Each structure stands twice: as C-alpha cells, then as structure tokens.
mmCIF file of C-alpha atoms in Angstrom:
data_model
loop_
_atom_site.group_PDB
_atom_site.id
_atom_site.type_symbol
_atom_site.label_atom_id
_atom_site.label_comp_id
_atom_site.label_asym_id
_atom_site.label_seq_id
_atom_site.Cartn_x
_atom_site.Cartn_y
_atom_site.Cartn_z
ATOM 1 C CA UNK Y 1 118.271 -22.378 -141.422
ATOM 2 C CA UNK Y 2 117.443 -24.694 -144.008
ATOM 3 C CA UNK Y 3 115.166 -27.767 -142.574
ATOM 4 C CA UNK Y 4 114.017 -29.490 -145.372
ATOM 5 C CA UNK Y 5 113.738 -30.114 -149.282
ATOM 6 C CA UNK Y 6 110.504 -28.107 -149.483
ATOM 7 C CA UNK Y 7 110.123 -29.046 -153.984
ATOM 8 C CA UNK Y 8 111.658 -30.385 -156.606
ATOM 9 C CA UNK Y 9 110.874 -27.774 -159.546
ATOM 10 C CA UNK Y 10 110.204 -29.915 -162.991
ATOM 11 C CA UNK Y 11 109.886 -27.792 -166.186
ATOM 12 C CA UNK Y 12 107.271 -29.772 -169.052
ATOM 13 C CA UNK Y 13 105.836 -28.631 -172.366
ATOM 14 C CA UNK Y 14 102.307 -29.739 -171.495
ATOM 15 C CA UNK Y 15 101.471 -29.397 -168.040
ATOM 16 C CA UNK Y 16 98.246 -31.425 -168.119
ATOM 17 C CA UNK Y 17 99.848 -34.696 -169.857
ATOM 18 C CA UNK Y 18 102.315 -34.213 -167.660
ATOM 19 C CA UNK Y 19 100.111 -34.144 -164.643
ATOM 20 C CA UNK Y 20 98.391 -37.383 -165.830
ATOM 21 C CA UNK Y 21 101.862 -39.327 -166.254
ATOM 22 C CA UNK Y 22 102.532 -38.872 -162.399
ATOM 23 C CA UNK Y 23 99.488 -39.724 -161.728
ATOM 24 C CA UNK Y 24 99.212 -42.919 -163.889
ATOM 25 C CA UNK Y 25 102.660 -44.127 -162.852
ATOM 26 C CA UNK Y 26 103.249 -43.291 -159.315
ATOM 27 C CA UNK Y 27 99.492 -42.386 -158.350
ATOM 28 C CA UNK Y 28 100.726 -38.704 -157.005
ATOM 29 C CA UNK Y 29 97.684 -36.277 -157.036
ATOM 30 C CA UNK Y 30 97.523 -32.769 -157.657
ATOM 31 C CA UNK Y 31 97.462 -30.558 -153.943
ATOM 32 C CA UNK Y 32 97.235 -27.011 -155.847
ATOM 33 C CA UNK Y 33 97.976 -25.406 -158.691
ATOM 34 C CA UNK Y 34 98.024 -21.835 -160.175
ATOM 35 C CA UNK Y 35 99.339 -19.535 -162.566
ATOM 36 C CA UNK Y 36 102.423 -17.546 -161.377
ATOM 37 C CA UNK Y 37 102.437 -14.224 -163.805
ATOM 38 C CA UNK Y 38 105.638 -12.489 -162.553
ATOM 39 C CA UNK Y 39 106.973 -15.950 -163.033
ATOM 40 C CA UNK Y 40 105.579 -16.773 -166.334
ATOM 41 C CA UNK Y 41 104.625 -20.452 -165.226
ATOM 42 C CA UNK Y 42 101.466 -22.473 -164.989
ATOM 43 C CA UNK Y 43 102.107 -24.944 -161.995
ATOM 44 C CA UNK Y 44 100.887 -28.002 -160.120
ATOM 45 C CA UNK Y 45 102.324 -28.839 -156.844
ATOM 46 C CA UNK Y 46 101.899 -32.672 -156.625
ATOM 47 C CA UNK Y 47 102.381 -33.257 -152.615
ATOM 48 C CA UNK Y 48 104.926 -36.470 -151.667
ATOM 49 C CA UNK Y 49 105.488 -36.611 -147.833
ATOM 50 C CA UNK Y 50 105.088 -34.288 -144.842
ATOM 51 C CA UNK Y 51 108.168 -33.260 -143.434
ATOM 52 C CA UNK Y 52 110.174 -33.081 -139.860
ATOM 53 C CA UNK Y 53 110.136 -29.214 -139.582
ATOM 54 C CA UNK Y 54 106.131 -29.192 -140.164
ATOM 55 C CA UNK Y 55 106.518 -28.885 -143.767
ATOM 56 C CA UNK Y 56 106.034 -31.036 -147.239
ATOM 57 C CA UNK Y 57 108.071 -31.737 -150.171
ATOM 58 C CA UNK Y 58 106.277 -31.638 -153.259
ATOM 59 C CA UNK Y 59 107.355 -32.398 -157.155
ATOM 60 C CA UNK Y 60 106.393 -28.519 -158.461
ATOM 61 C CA UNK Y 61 105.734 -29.234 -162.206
ATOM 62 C CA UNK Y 62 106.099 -25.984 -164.212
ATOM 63 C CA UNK Y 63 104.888 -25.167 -167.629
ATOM 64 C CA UNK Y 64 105.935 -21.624 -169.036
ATOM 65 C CA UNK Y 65 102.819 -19.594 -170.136
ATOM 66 C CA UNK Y 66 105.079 -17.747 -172.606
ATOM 67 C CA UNK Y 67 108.252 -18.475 -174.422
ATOM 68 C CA UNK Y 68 110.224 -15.496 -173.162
ATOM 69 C CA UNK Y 69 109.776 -16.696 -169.549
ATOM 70 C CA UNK Y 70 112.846 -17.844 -167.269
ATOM 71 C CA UNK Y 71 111.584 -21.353 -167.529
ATOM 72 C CA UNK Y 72 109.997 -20.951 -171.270
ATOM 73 C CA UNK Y 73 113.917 -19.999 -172.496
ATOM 74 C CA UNK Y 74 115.126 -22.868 -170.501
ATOM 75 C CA UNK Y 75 112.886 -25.641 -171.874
ATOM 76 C CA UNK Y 76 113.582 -24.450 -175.460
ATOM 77 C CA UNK Y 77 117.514 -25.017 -174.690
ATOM 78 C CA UNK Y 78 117.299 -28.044 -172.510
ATOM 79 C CA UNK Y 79 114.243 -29.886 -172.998
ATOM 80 C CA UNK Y 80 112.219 -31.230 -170.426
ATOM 81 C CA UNK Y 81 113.866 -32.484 -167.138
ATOM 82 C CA UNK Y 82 114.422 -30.907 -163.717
ATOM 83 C CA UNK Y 83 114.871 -27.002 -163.835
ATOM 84 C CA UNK Y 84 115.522 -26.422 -160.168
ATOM 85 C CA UNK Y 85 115.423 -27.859 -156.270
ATOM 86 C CA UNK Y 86 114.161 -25.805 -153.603
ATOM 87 C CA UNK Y 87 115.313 -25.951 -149.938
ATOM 88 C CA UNK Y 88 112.433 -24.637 -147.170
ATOM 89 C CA UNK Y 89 113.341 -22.155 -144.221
ATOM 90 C CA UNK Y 90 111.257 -20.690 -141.770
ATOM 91 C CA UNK Y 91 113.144 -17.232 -142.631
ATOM 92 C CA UNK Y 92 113.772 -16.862 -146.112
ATOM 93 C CA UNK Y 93 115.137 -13.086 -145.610
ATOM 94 C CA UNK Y 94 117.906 -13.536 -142.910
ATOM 95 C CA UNK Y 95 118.956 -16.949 -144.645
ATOM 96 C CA UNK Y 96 119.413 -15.733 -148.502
ATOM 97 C CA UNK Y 97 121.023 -11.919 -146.651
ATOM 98 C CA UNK Y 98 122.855 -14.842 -144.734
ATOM 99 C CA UNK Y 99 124.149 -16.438 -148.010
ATOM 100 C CA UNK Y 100 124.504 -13.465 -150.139
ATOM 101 C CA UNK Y 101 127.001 -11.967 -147.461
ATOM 102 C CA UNK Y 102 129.149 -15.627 -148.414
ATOM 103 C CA UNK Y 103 129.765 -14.504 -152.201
ATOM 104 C CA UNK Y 104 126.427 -16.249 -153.491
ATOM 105 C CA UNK Y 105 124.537 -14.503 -156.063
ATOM 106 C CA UNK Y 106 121.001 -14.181 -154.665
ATOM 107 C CA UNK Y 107 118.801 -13.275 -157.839
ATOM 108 C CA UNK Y 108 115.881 -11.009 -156.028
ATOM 109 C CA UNK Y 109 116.517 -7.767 -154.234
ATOM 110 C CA UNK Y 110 113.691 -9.513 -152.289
ATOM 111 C CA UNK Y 111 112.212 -12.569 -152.069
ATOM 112 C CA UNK Y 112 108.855 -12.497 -154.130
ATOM 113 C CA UNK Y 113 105.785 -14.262 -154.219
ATOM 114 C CA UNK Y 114 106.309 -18.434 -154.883
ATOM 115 C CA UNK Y 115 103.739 -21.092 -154.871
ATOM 116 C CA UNK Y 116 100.776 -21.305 -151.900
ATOM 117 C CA UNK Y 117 101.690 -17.428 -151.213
ATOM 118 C CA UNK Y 118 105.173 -18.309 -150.337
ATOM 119 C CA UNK Y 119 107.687 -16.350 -150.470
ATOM 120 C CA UNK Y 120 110.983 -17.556 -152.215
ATOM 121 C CA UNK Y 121 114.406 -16.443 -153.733
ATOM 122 C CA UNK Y 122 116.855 -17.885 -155.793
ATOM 123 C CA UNK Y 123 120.788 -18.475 -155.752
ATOM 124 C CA UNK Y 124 122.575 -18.256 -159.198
ATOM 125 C CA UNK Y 125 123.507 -21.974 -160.542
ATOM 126 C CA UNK Y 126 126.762 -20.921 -161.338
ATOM 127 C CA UNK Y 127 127.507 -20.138 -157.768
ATOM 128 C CA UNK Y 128 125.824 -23.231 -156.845
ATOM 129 C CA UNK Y 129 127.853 -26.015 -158.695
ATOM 130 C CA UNK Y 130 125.671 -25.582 -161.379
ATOM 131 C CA UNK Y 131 121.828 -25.951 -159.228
ATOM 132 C CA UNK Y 132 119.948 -23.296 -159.979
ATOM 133 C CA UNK Y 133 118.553 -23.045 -156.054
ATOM 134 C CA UNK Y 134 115.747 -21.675 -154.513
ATOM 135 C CA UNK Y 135 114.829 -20.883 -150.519
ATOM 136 C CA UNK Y 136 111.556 -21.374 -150.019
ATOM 137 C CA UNK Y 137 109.566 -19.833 -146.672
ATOM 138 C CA UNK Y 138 105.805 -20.993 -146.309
ATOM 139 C CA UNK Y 139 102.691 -18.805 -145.939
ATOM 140 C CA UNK Y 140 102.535 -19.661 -142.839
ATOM 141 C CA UNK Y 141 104.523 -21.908 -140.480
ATOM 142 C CA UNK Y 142 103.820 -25.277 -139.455
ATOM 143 C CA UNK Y 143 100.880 -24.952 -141.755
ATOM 144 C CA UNK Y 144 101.895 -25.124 -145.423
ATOM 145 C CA UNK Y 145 99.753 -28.125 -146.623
ATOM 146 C CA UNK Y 146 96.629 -25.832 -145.966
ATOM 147 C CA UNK L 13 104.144 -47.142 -153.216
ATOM 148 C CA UNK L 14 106.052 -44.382 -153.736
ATOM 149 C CA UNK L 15 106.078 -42.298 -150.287
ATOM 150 C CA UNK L 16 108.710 -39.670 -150.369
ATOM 151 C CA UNK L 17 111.340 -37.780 -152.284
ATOM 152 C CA UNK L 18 114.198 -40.035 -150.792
ATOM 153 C CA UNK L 19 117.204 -37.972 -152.789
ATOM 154 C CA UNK L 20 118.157 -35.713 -155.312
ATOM 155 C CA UNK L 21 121.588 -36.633 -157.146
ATOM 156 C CA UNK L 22 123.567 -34.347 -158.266
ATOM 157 C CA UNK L 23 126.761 -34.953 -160.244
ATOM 158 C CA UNK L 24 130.016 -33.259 -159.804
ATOM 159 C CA UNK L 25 133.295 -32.792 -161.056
ATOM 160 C CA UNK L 26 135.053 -32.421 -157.501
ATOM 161 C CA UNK L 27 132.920 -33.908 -154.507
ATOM 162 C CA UNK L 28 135.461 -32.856 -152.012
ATOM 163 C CA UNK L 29 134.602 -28.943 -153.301
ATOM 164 C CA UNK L 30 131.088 -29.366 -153.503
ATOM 165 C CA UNK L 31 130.605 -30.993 -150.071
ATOM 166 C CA UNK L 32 132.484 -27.917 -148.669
ATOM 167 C CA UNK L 33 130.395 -25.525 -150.420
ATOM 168 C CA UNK L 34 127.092 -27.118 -149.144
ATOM 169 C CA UNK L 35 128.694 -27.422 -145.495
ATOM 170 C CA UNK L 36 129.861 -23.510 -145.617
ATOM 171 C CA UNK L 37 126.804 -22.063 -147.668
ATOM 172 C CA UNK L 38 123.927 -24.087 -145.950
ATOM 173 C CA UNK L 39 125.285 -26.150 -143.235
ATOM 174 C CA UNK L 40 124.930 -29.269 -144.424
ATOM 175 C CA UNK L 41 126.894 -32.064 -142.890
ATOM 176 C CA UNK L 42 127.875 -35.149 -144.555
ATOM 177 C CA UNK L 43 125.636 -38.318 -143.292
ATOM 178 C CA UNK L 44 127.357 -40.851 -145.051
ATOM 179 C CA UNK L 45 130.014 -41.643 -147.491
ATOM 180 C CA UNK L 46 131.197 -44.571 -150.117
ATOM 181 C CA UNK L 47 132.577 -45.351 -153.039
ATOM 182 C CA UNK L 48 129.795 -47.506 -155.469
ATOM 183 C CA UNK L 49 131.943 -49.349 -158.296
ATOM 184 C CA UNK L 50 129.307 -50.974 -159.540
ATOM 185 C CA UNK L 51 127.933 -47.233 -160.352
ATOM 186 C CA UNK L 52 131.585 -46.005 -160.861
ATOM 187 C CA UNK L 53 130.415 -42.721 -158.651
ATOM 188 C CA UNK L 54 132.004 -41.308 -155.342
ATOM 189 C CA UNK L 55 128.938 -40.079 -153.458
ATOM 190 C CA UNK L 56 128.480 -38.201 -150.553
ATOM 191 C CA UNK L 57 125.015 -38.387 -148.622
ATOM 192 C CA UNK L 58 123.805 -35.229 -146.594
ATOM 193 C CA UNK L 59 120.538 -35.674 -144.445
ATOM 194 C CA UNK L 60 118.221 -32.877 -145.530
ATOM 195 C CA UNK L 61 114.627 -33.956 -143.153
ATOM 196 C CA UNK L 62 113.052 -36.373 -141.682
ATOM 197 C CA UNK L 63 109.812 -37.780 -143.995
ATOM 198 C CA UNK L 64 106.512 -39.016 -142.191
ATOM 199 C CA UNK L 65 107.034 -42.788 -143.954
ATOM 200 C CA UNK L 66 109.970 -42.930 -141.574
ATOM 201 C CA UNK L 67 112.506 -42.485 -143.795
ATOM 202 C CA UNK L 68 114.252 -39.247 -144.818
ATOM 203 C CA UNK L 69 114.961 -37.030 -147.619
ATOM 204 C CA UNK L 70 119.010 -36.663 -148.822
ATOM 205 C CA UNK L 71 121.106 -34.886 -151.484
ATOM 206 C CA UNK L 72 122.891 -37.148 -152.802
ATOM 207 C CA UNK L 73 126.510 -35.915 -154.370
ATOM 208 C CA UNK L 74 127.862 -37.703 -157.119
ATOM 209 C CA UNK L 75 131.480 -37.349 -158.779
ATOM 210 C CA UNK L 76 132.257 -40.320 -161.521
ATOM 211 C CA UNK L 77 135.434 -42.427 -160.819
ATOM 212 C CA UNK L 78 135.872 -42.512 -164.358
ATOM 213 C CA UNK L 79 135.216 -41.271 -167.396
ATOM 214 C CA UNK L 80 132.737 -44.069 -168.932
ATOM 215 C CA UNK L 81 130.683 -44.265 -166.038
ATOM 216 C CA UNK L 82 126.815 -43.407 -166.981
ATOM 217 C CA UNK L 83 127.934 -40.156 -164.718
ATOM 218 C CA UNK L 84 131.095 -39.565 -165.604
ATOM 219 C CA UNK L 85 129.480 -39.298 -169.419
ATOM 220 C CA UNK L 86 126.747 -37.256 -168.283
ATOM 221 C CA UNK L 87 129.220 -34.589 -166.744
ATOM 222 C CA UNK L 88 131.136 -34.157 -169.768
ATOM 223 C CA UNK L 89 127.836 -33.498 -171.933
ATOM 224 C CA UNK L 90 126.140 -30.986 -169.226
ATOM 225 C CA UNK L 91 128.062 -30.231 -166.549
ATOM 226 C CA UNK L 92 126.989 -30.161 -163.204
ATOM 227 C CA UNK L 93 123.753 -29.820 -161.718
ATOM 228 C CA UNK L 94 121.040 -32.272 -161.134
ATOM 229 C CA UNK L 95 121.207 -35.932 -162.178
ATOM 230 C CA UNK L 96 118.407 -37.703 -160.809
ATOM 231 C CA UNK L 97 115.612 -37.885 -158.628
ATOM 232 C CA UNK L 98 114.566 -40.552 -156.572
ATOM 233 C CA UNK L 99 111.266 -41.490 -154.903
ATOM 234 C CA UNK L 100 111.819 -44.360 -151.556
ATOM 235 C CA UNK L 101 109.046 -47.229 -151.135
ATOM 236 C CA UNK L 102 109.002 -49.793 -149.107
ATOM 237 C CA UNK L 103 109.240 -52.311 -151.830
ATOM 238 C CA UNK L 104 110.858 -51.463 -154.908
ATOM 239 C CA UNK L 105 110.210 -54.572 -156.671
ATOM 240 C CA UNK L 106 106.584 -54.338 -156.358
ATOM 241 C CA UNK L 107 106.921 -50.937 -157.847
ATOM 242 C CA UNK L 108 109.203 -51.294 -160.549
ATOM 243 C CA UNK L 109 106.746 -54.637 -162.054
ATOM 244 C CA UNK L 110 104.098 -52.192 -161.945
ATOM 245 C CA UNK L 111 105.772 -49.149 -163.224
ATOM 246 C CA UNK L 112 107.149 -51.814 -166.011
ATOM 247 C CA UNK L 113 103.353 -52.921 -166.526
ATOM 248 C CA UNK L 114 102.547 -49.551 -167.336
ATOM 249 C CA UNK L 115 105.190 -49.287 -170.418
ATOM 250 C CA UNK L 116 107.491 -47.466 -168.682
ATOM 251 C CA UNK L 117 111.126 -48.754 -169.080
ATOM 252 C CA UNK L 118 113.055 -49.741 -166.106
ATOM 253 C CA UNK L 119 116.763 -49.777 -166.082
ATOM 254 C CA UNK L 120 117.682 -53.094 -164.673
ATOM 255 C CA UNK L 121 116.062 -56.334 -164.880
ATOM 256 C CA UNK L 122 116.310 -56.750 -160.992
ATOM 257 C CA UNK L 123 116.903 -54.034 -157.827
ATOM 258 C CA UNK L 124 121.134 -53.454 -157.666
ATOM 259 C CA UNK L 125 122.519 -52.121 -154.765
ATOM 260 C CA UNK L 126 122.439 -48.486 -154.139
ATOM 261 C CA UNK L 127 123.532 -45.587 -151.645
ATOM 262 C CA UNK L 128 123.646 -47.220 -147.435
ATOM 263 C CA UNK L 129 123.084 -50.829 -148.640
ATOM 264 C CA UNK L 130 119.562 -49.550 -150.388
ATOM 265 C CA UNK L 131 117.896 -51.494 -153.411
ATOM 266 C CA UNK L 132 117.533 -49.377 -156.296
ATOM 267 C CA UNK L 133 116.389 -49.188 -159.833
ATOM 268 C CA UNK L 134 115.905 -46.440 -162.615
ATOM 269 C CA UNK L 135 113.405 -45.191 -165.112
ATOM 270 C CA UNK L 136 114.421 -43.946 -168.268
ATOM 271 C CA UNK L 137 113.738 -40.112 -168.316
ATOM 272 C CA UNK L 138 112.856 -40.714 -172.078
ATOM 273 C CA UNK L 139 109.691 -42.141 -170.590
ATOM 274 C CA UNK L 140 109.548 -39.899 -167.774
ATOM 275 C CA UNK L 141 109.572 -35.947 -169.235
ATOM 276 C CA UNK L 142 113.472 -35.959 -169.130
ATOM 277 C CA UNK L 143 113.778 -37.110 -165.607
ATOM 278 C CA UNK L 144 116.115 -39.891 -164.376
ATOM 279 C CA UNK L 145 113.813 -40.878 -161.953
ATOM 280 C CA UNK L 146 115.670 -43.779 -159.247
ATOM 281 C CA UNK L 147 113.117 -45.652 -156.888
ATOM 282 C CA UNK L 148 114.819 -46.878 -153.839
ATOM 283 C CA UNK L 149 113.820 -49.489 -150.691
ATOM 284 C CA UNK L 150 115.954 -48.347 -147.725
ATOM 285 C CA UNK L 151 118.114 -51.415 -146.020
ATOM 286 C CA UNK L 152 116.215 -51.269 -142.961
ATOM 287 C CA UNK L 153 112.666 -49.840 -143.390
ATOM 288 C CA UNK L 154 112.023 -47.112 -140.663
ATOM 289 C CA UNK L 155 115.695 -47.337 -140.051
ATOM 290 C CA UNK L 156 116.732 -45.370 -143.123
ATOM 291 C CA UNK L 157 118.840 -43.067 -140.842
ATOM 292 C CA UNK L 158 121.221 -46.056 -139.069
#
C-alpha cells in the first residue's frame, strides 16, 4: 500500500546552484546526497516534513552525470522542471507485482537500488496519465531519515 | 516558512478518467472536489499522508474548463503530467514578501483563493529551475483535513 508521497524527483543542469537556490529561497537544507551510477544521476535529497506512516517527503534534485542517462536525455528535451513523483510503500515488491498484474508497465524486472539504499521501481508515464512514477520502499522501516 | 510538500498538481485532459485510474491502480480516494473559475480548472483532491506541521500532503488533479485557462494552455503544449508543486506555510504572505525580496517573481500581487478555501500564490518556474512552484496557507491551520 502506498502511505505517503515519499519525493518529488527535480531534474537541474547544475546540481550545486541548484542546491543553493532552495536553500536561499525557502531555507531547505541538504539531508544526503550521492551519486547513483546505474542511474546516471548526482543527487541531493533536500528533507521537507516527516510523514504519518514514519516516513519523509523530500524534493530529490537530480543532475545527470552523463548525457546518455534516463534523466541526462530528458533534460536535453525538456529542460529543467520536475522529471518524476515518487509514492513510498513499506513493500515495494508485492505493490509494483500488485500493479503490474492491472496492465501497468512496471520498468524493472526488480526493483533496484534508489536513494538512502532504498529500493524503488518505476511505472511507465504513458500508463500513468503521463507521470512518470516511482514506488519507493525505505532501507529500513520507520527509520528512513537515518 | 515553508513546512511541507502540501500538493503536487497534475493536469489532465479527463479528470473523471484519471481519478479512476488513481482509485483502481493505487487506491486513492477522492478527499475533496470543486470547480475553481477563477483558475478555470476542475480539480480533484486525494489525501496522500498526514505531515508533522499538521497539515497533509495531496495530489492535486487538474483538468482546464477551457481552453485559455493557464492549464488548459499548458495541456495543449505538453500534455499531461505534472503541473506544479506546492510547498504549505502557515503564512503565505509572509513568505511570498520574502521570496519577492529575494528577486524571485511572484505571480499575484496578493494571496487568491485556492484548493478547500486555501490562500495561494505562485512563483514563476523561470526563476525557479522550470518549476511552477504554488505556496499555500491552509483555511484552518492544523485543520487542513476538515
């Protein structure tokens, strides 16, 4: 089951200016960031309120580390902006087996590794009124700010 | 301050369909409903969470009553998928002077009303990376959910 809106995934050109504009306008620090290989992103998860099911929602602000990466092709076509909202779940396997049995493209055989050692998944925009969609599944429950 | 992801919009050509498909795929029941003509959108409100400022986090769904609406023209140049974000304070005024102070340009001159009798205002994504960003003061702080 999906309890909460674990990110908000925000694709940038310069990750660093980027950083300092949400920090300068809205005073939102940086919680943890990392470089995601397989995904081809540098990242900073900028941490915005705890949530009801023990989790957070965070802005996740994603700069591609080359141009050939999922999120590298998409800023060169869109431009900056939001590149994809992510949903939290204690169980990300039975929920996107759950959702691929409904006639939703689920894009990973498995889910892989996301941000904080999470693992995640995602569901194909065009299946999702045009969202691209990712579940989301903490390293560990109840404790995902740590 | 800004002290939670209060809603993602997300603009629509059919909110009837895409309020079905969030019900069937995820579960997601509609909180709230209206018609903003002010906006010129249709919207749909599904509770995601809870949020530890005592206010909650939504999707909000968004289909334009017509054409010229600043929706209804963003739909026919990308389609559906994600319109906005929106961050809730306590007192959007405050925030928006100081955003404002900081160079940032803000939408309206004063708060309009928004989604469950909120006061709202935008930033223009030019300033912001490419993201609509909406700050929003629920009617009844704490009471966000009645």
């Amino acid at each position: 089951m999906l309890t909460r809106i674990d990110h908000i995934g925000i694709a940038c050109f310069d990750l660093d200016k980027t950083v300092e504009f949400y920090r300068a306008t809205y005073g939102f620090e940086v919680f943890h960031s990392e470089v995601n290989e397989e995904q081809g992103v540098r990242e900073a998860m900028l941490k915005i309120n705890e949530t009801s099911d023990g989790g957070a929602s965070y802005l996740q602000l994603l700069e591609p580390t080359r141009e050939d990466s999922a999120v590298g092709k998409w800023l060169a076509k869109n431009g900056e902006g939001v590149h994809h909202i992510a949903f939290g779940t204690a169980d990300v396997d039975a929920d996107s087996e759950a959702i691929r049995d409904k006639g939703v493209r689920v894009l990973y055989e498995q889910p892989r590794r996301g941000s904080m050692d999470s693992r995640i998944t995602f569901l194909h925009p065009k299946d999702c009124h045009g969202v691209l969609t990712e579940l989301v599944t903490a390293a560990t429950p109840g404790e995902a700010d740590h």
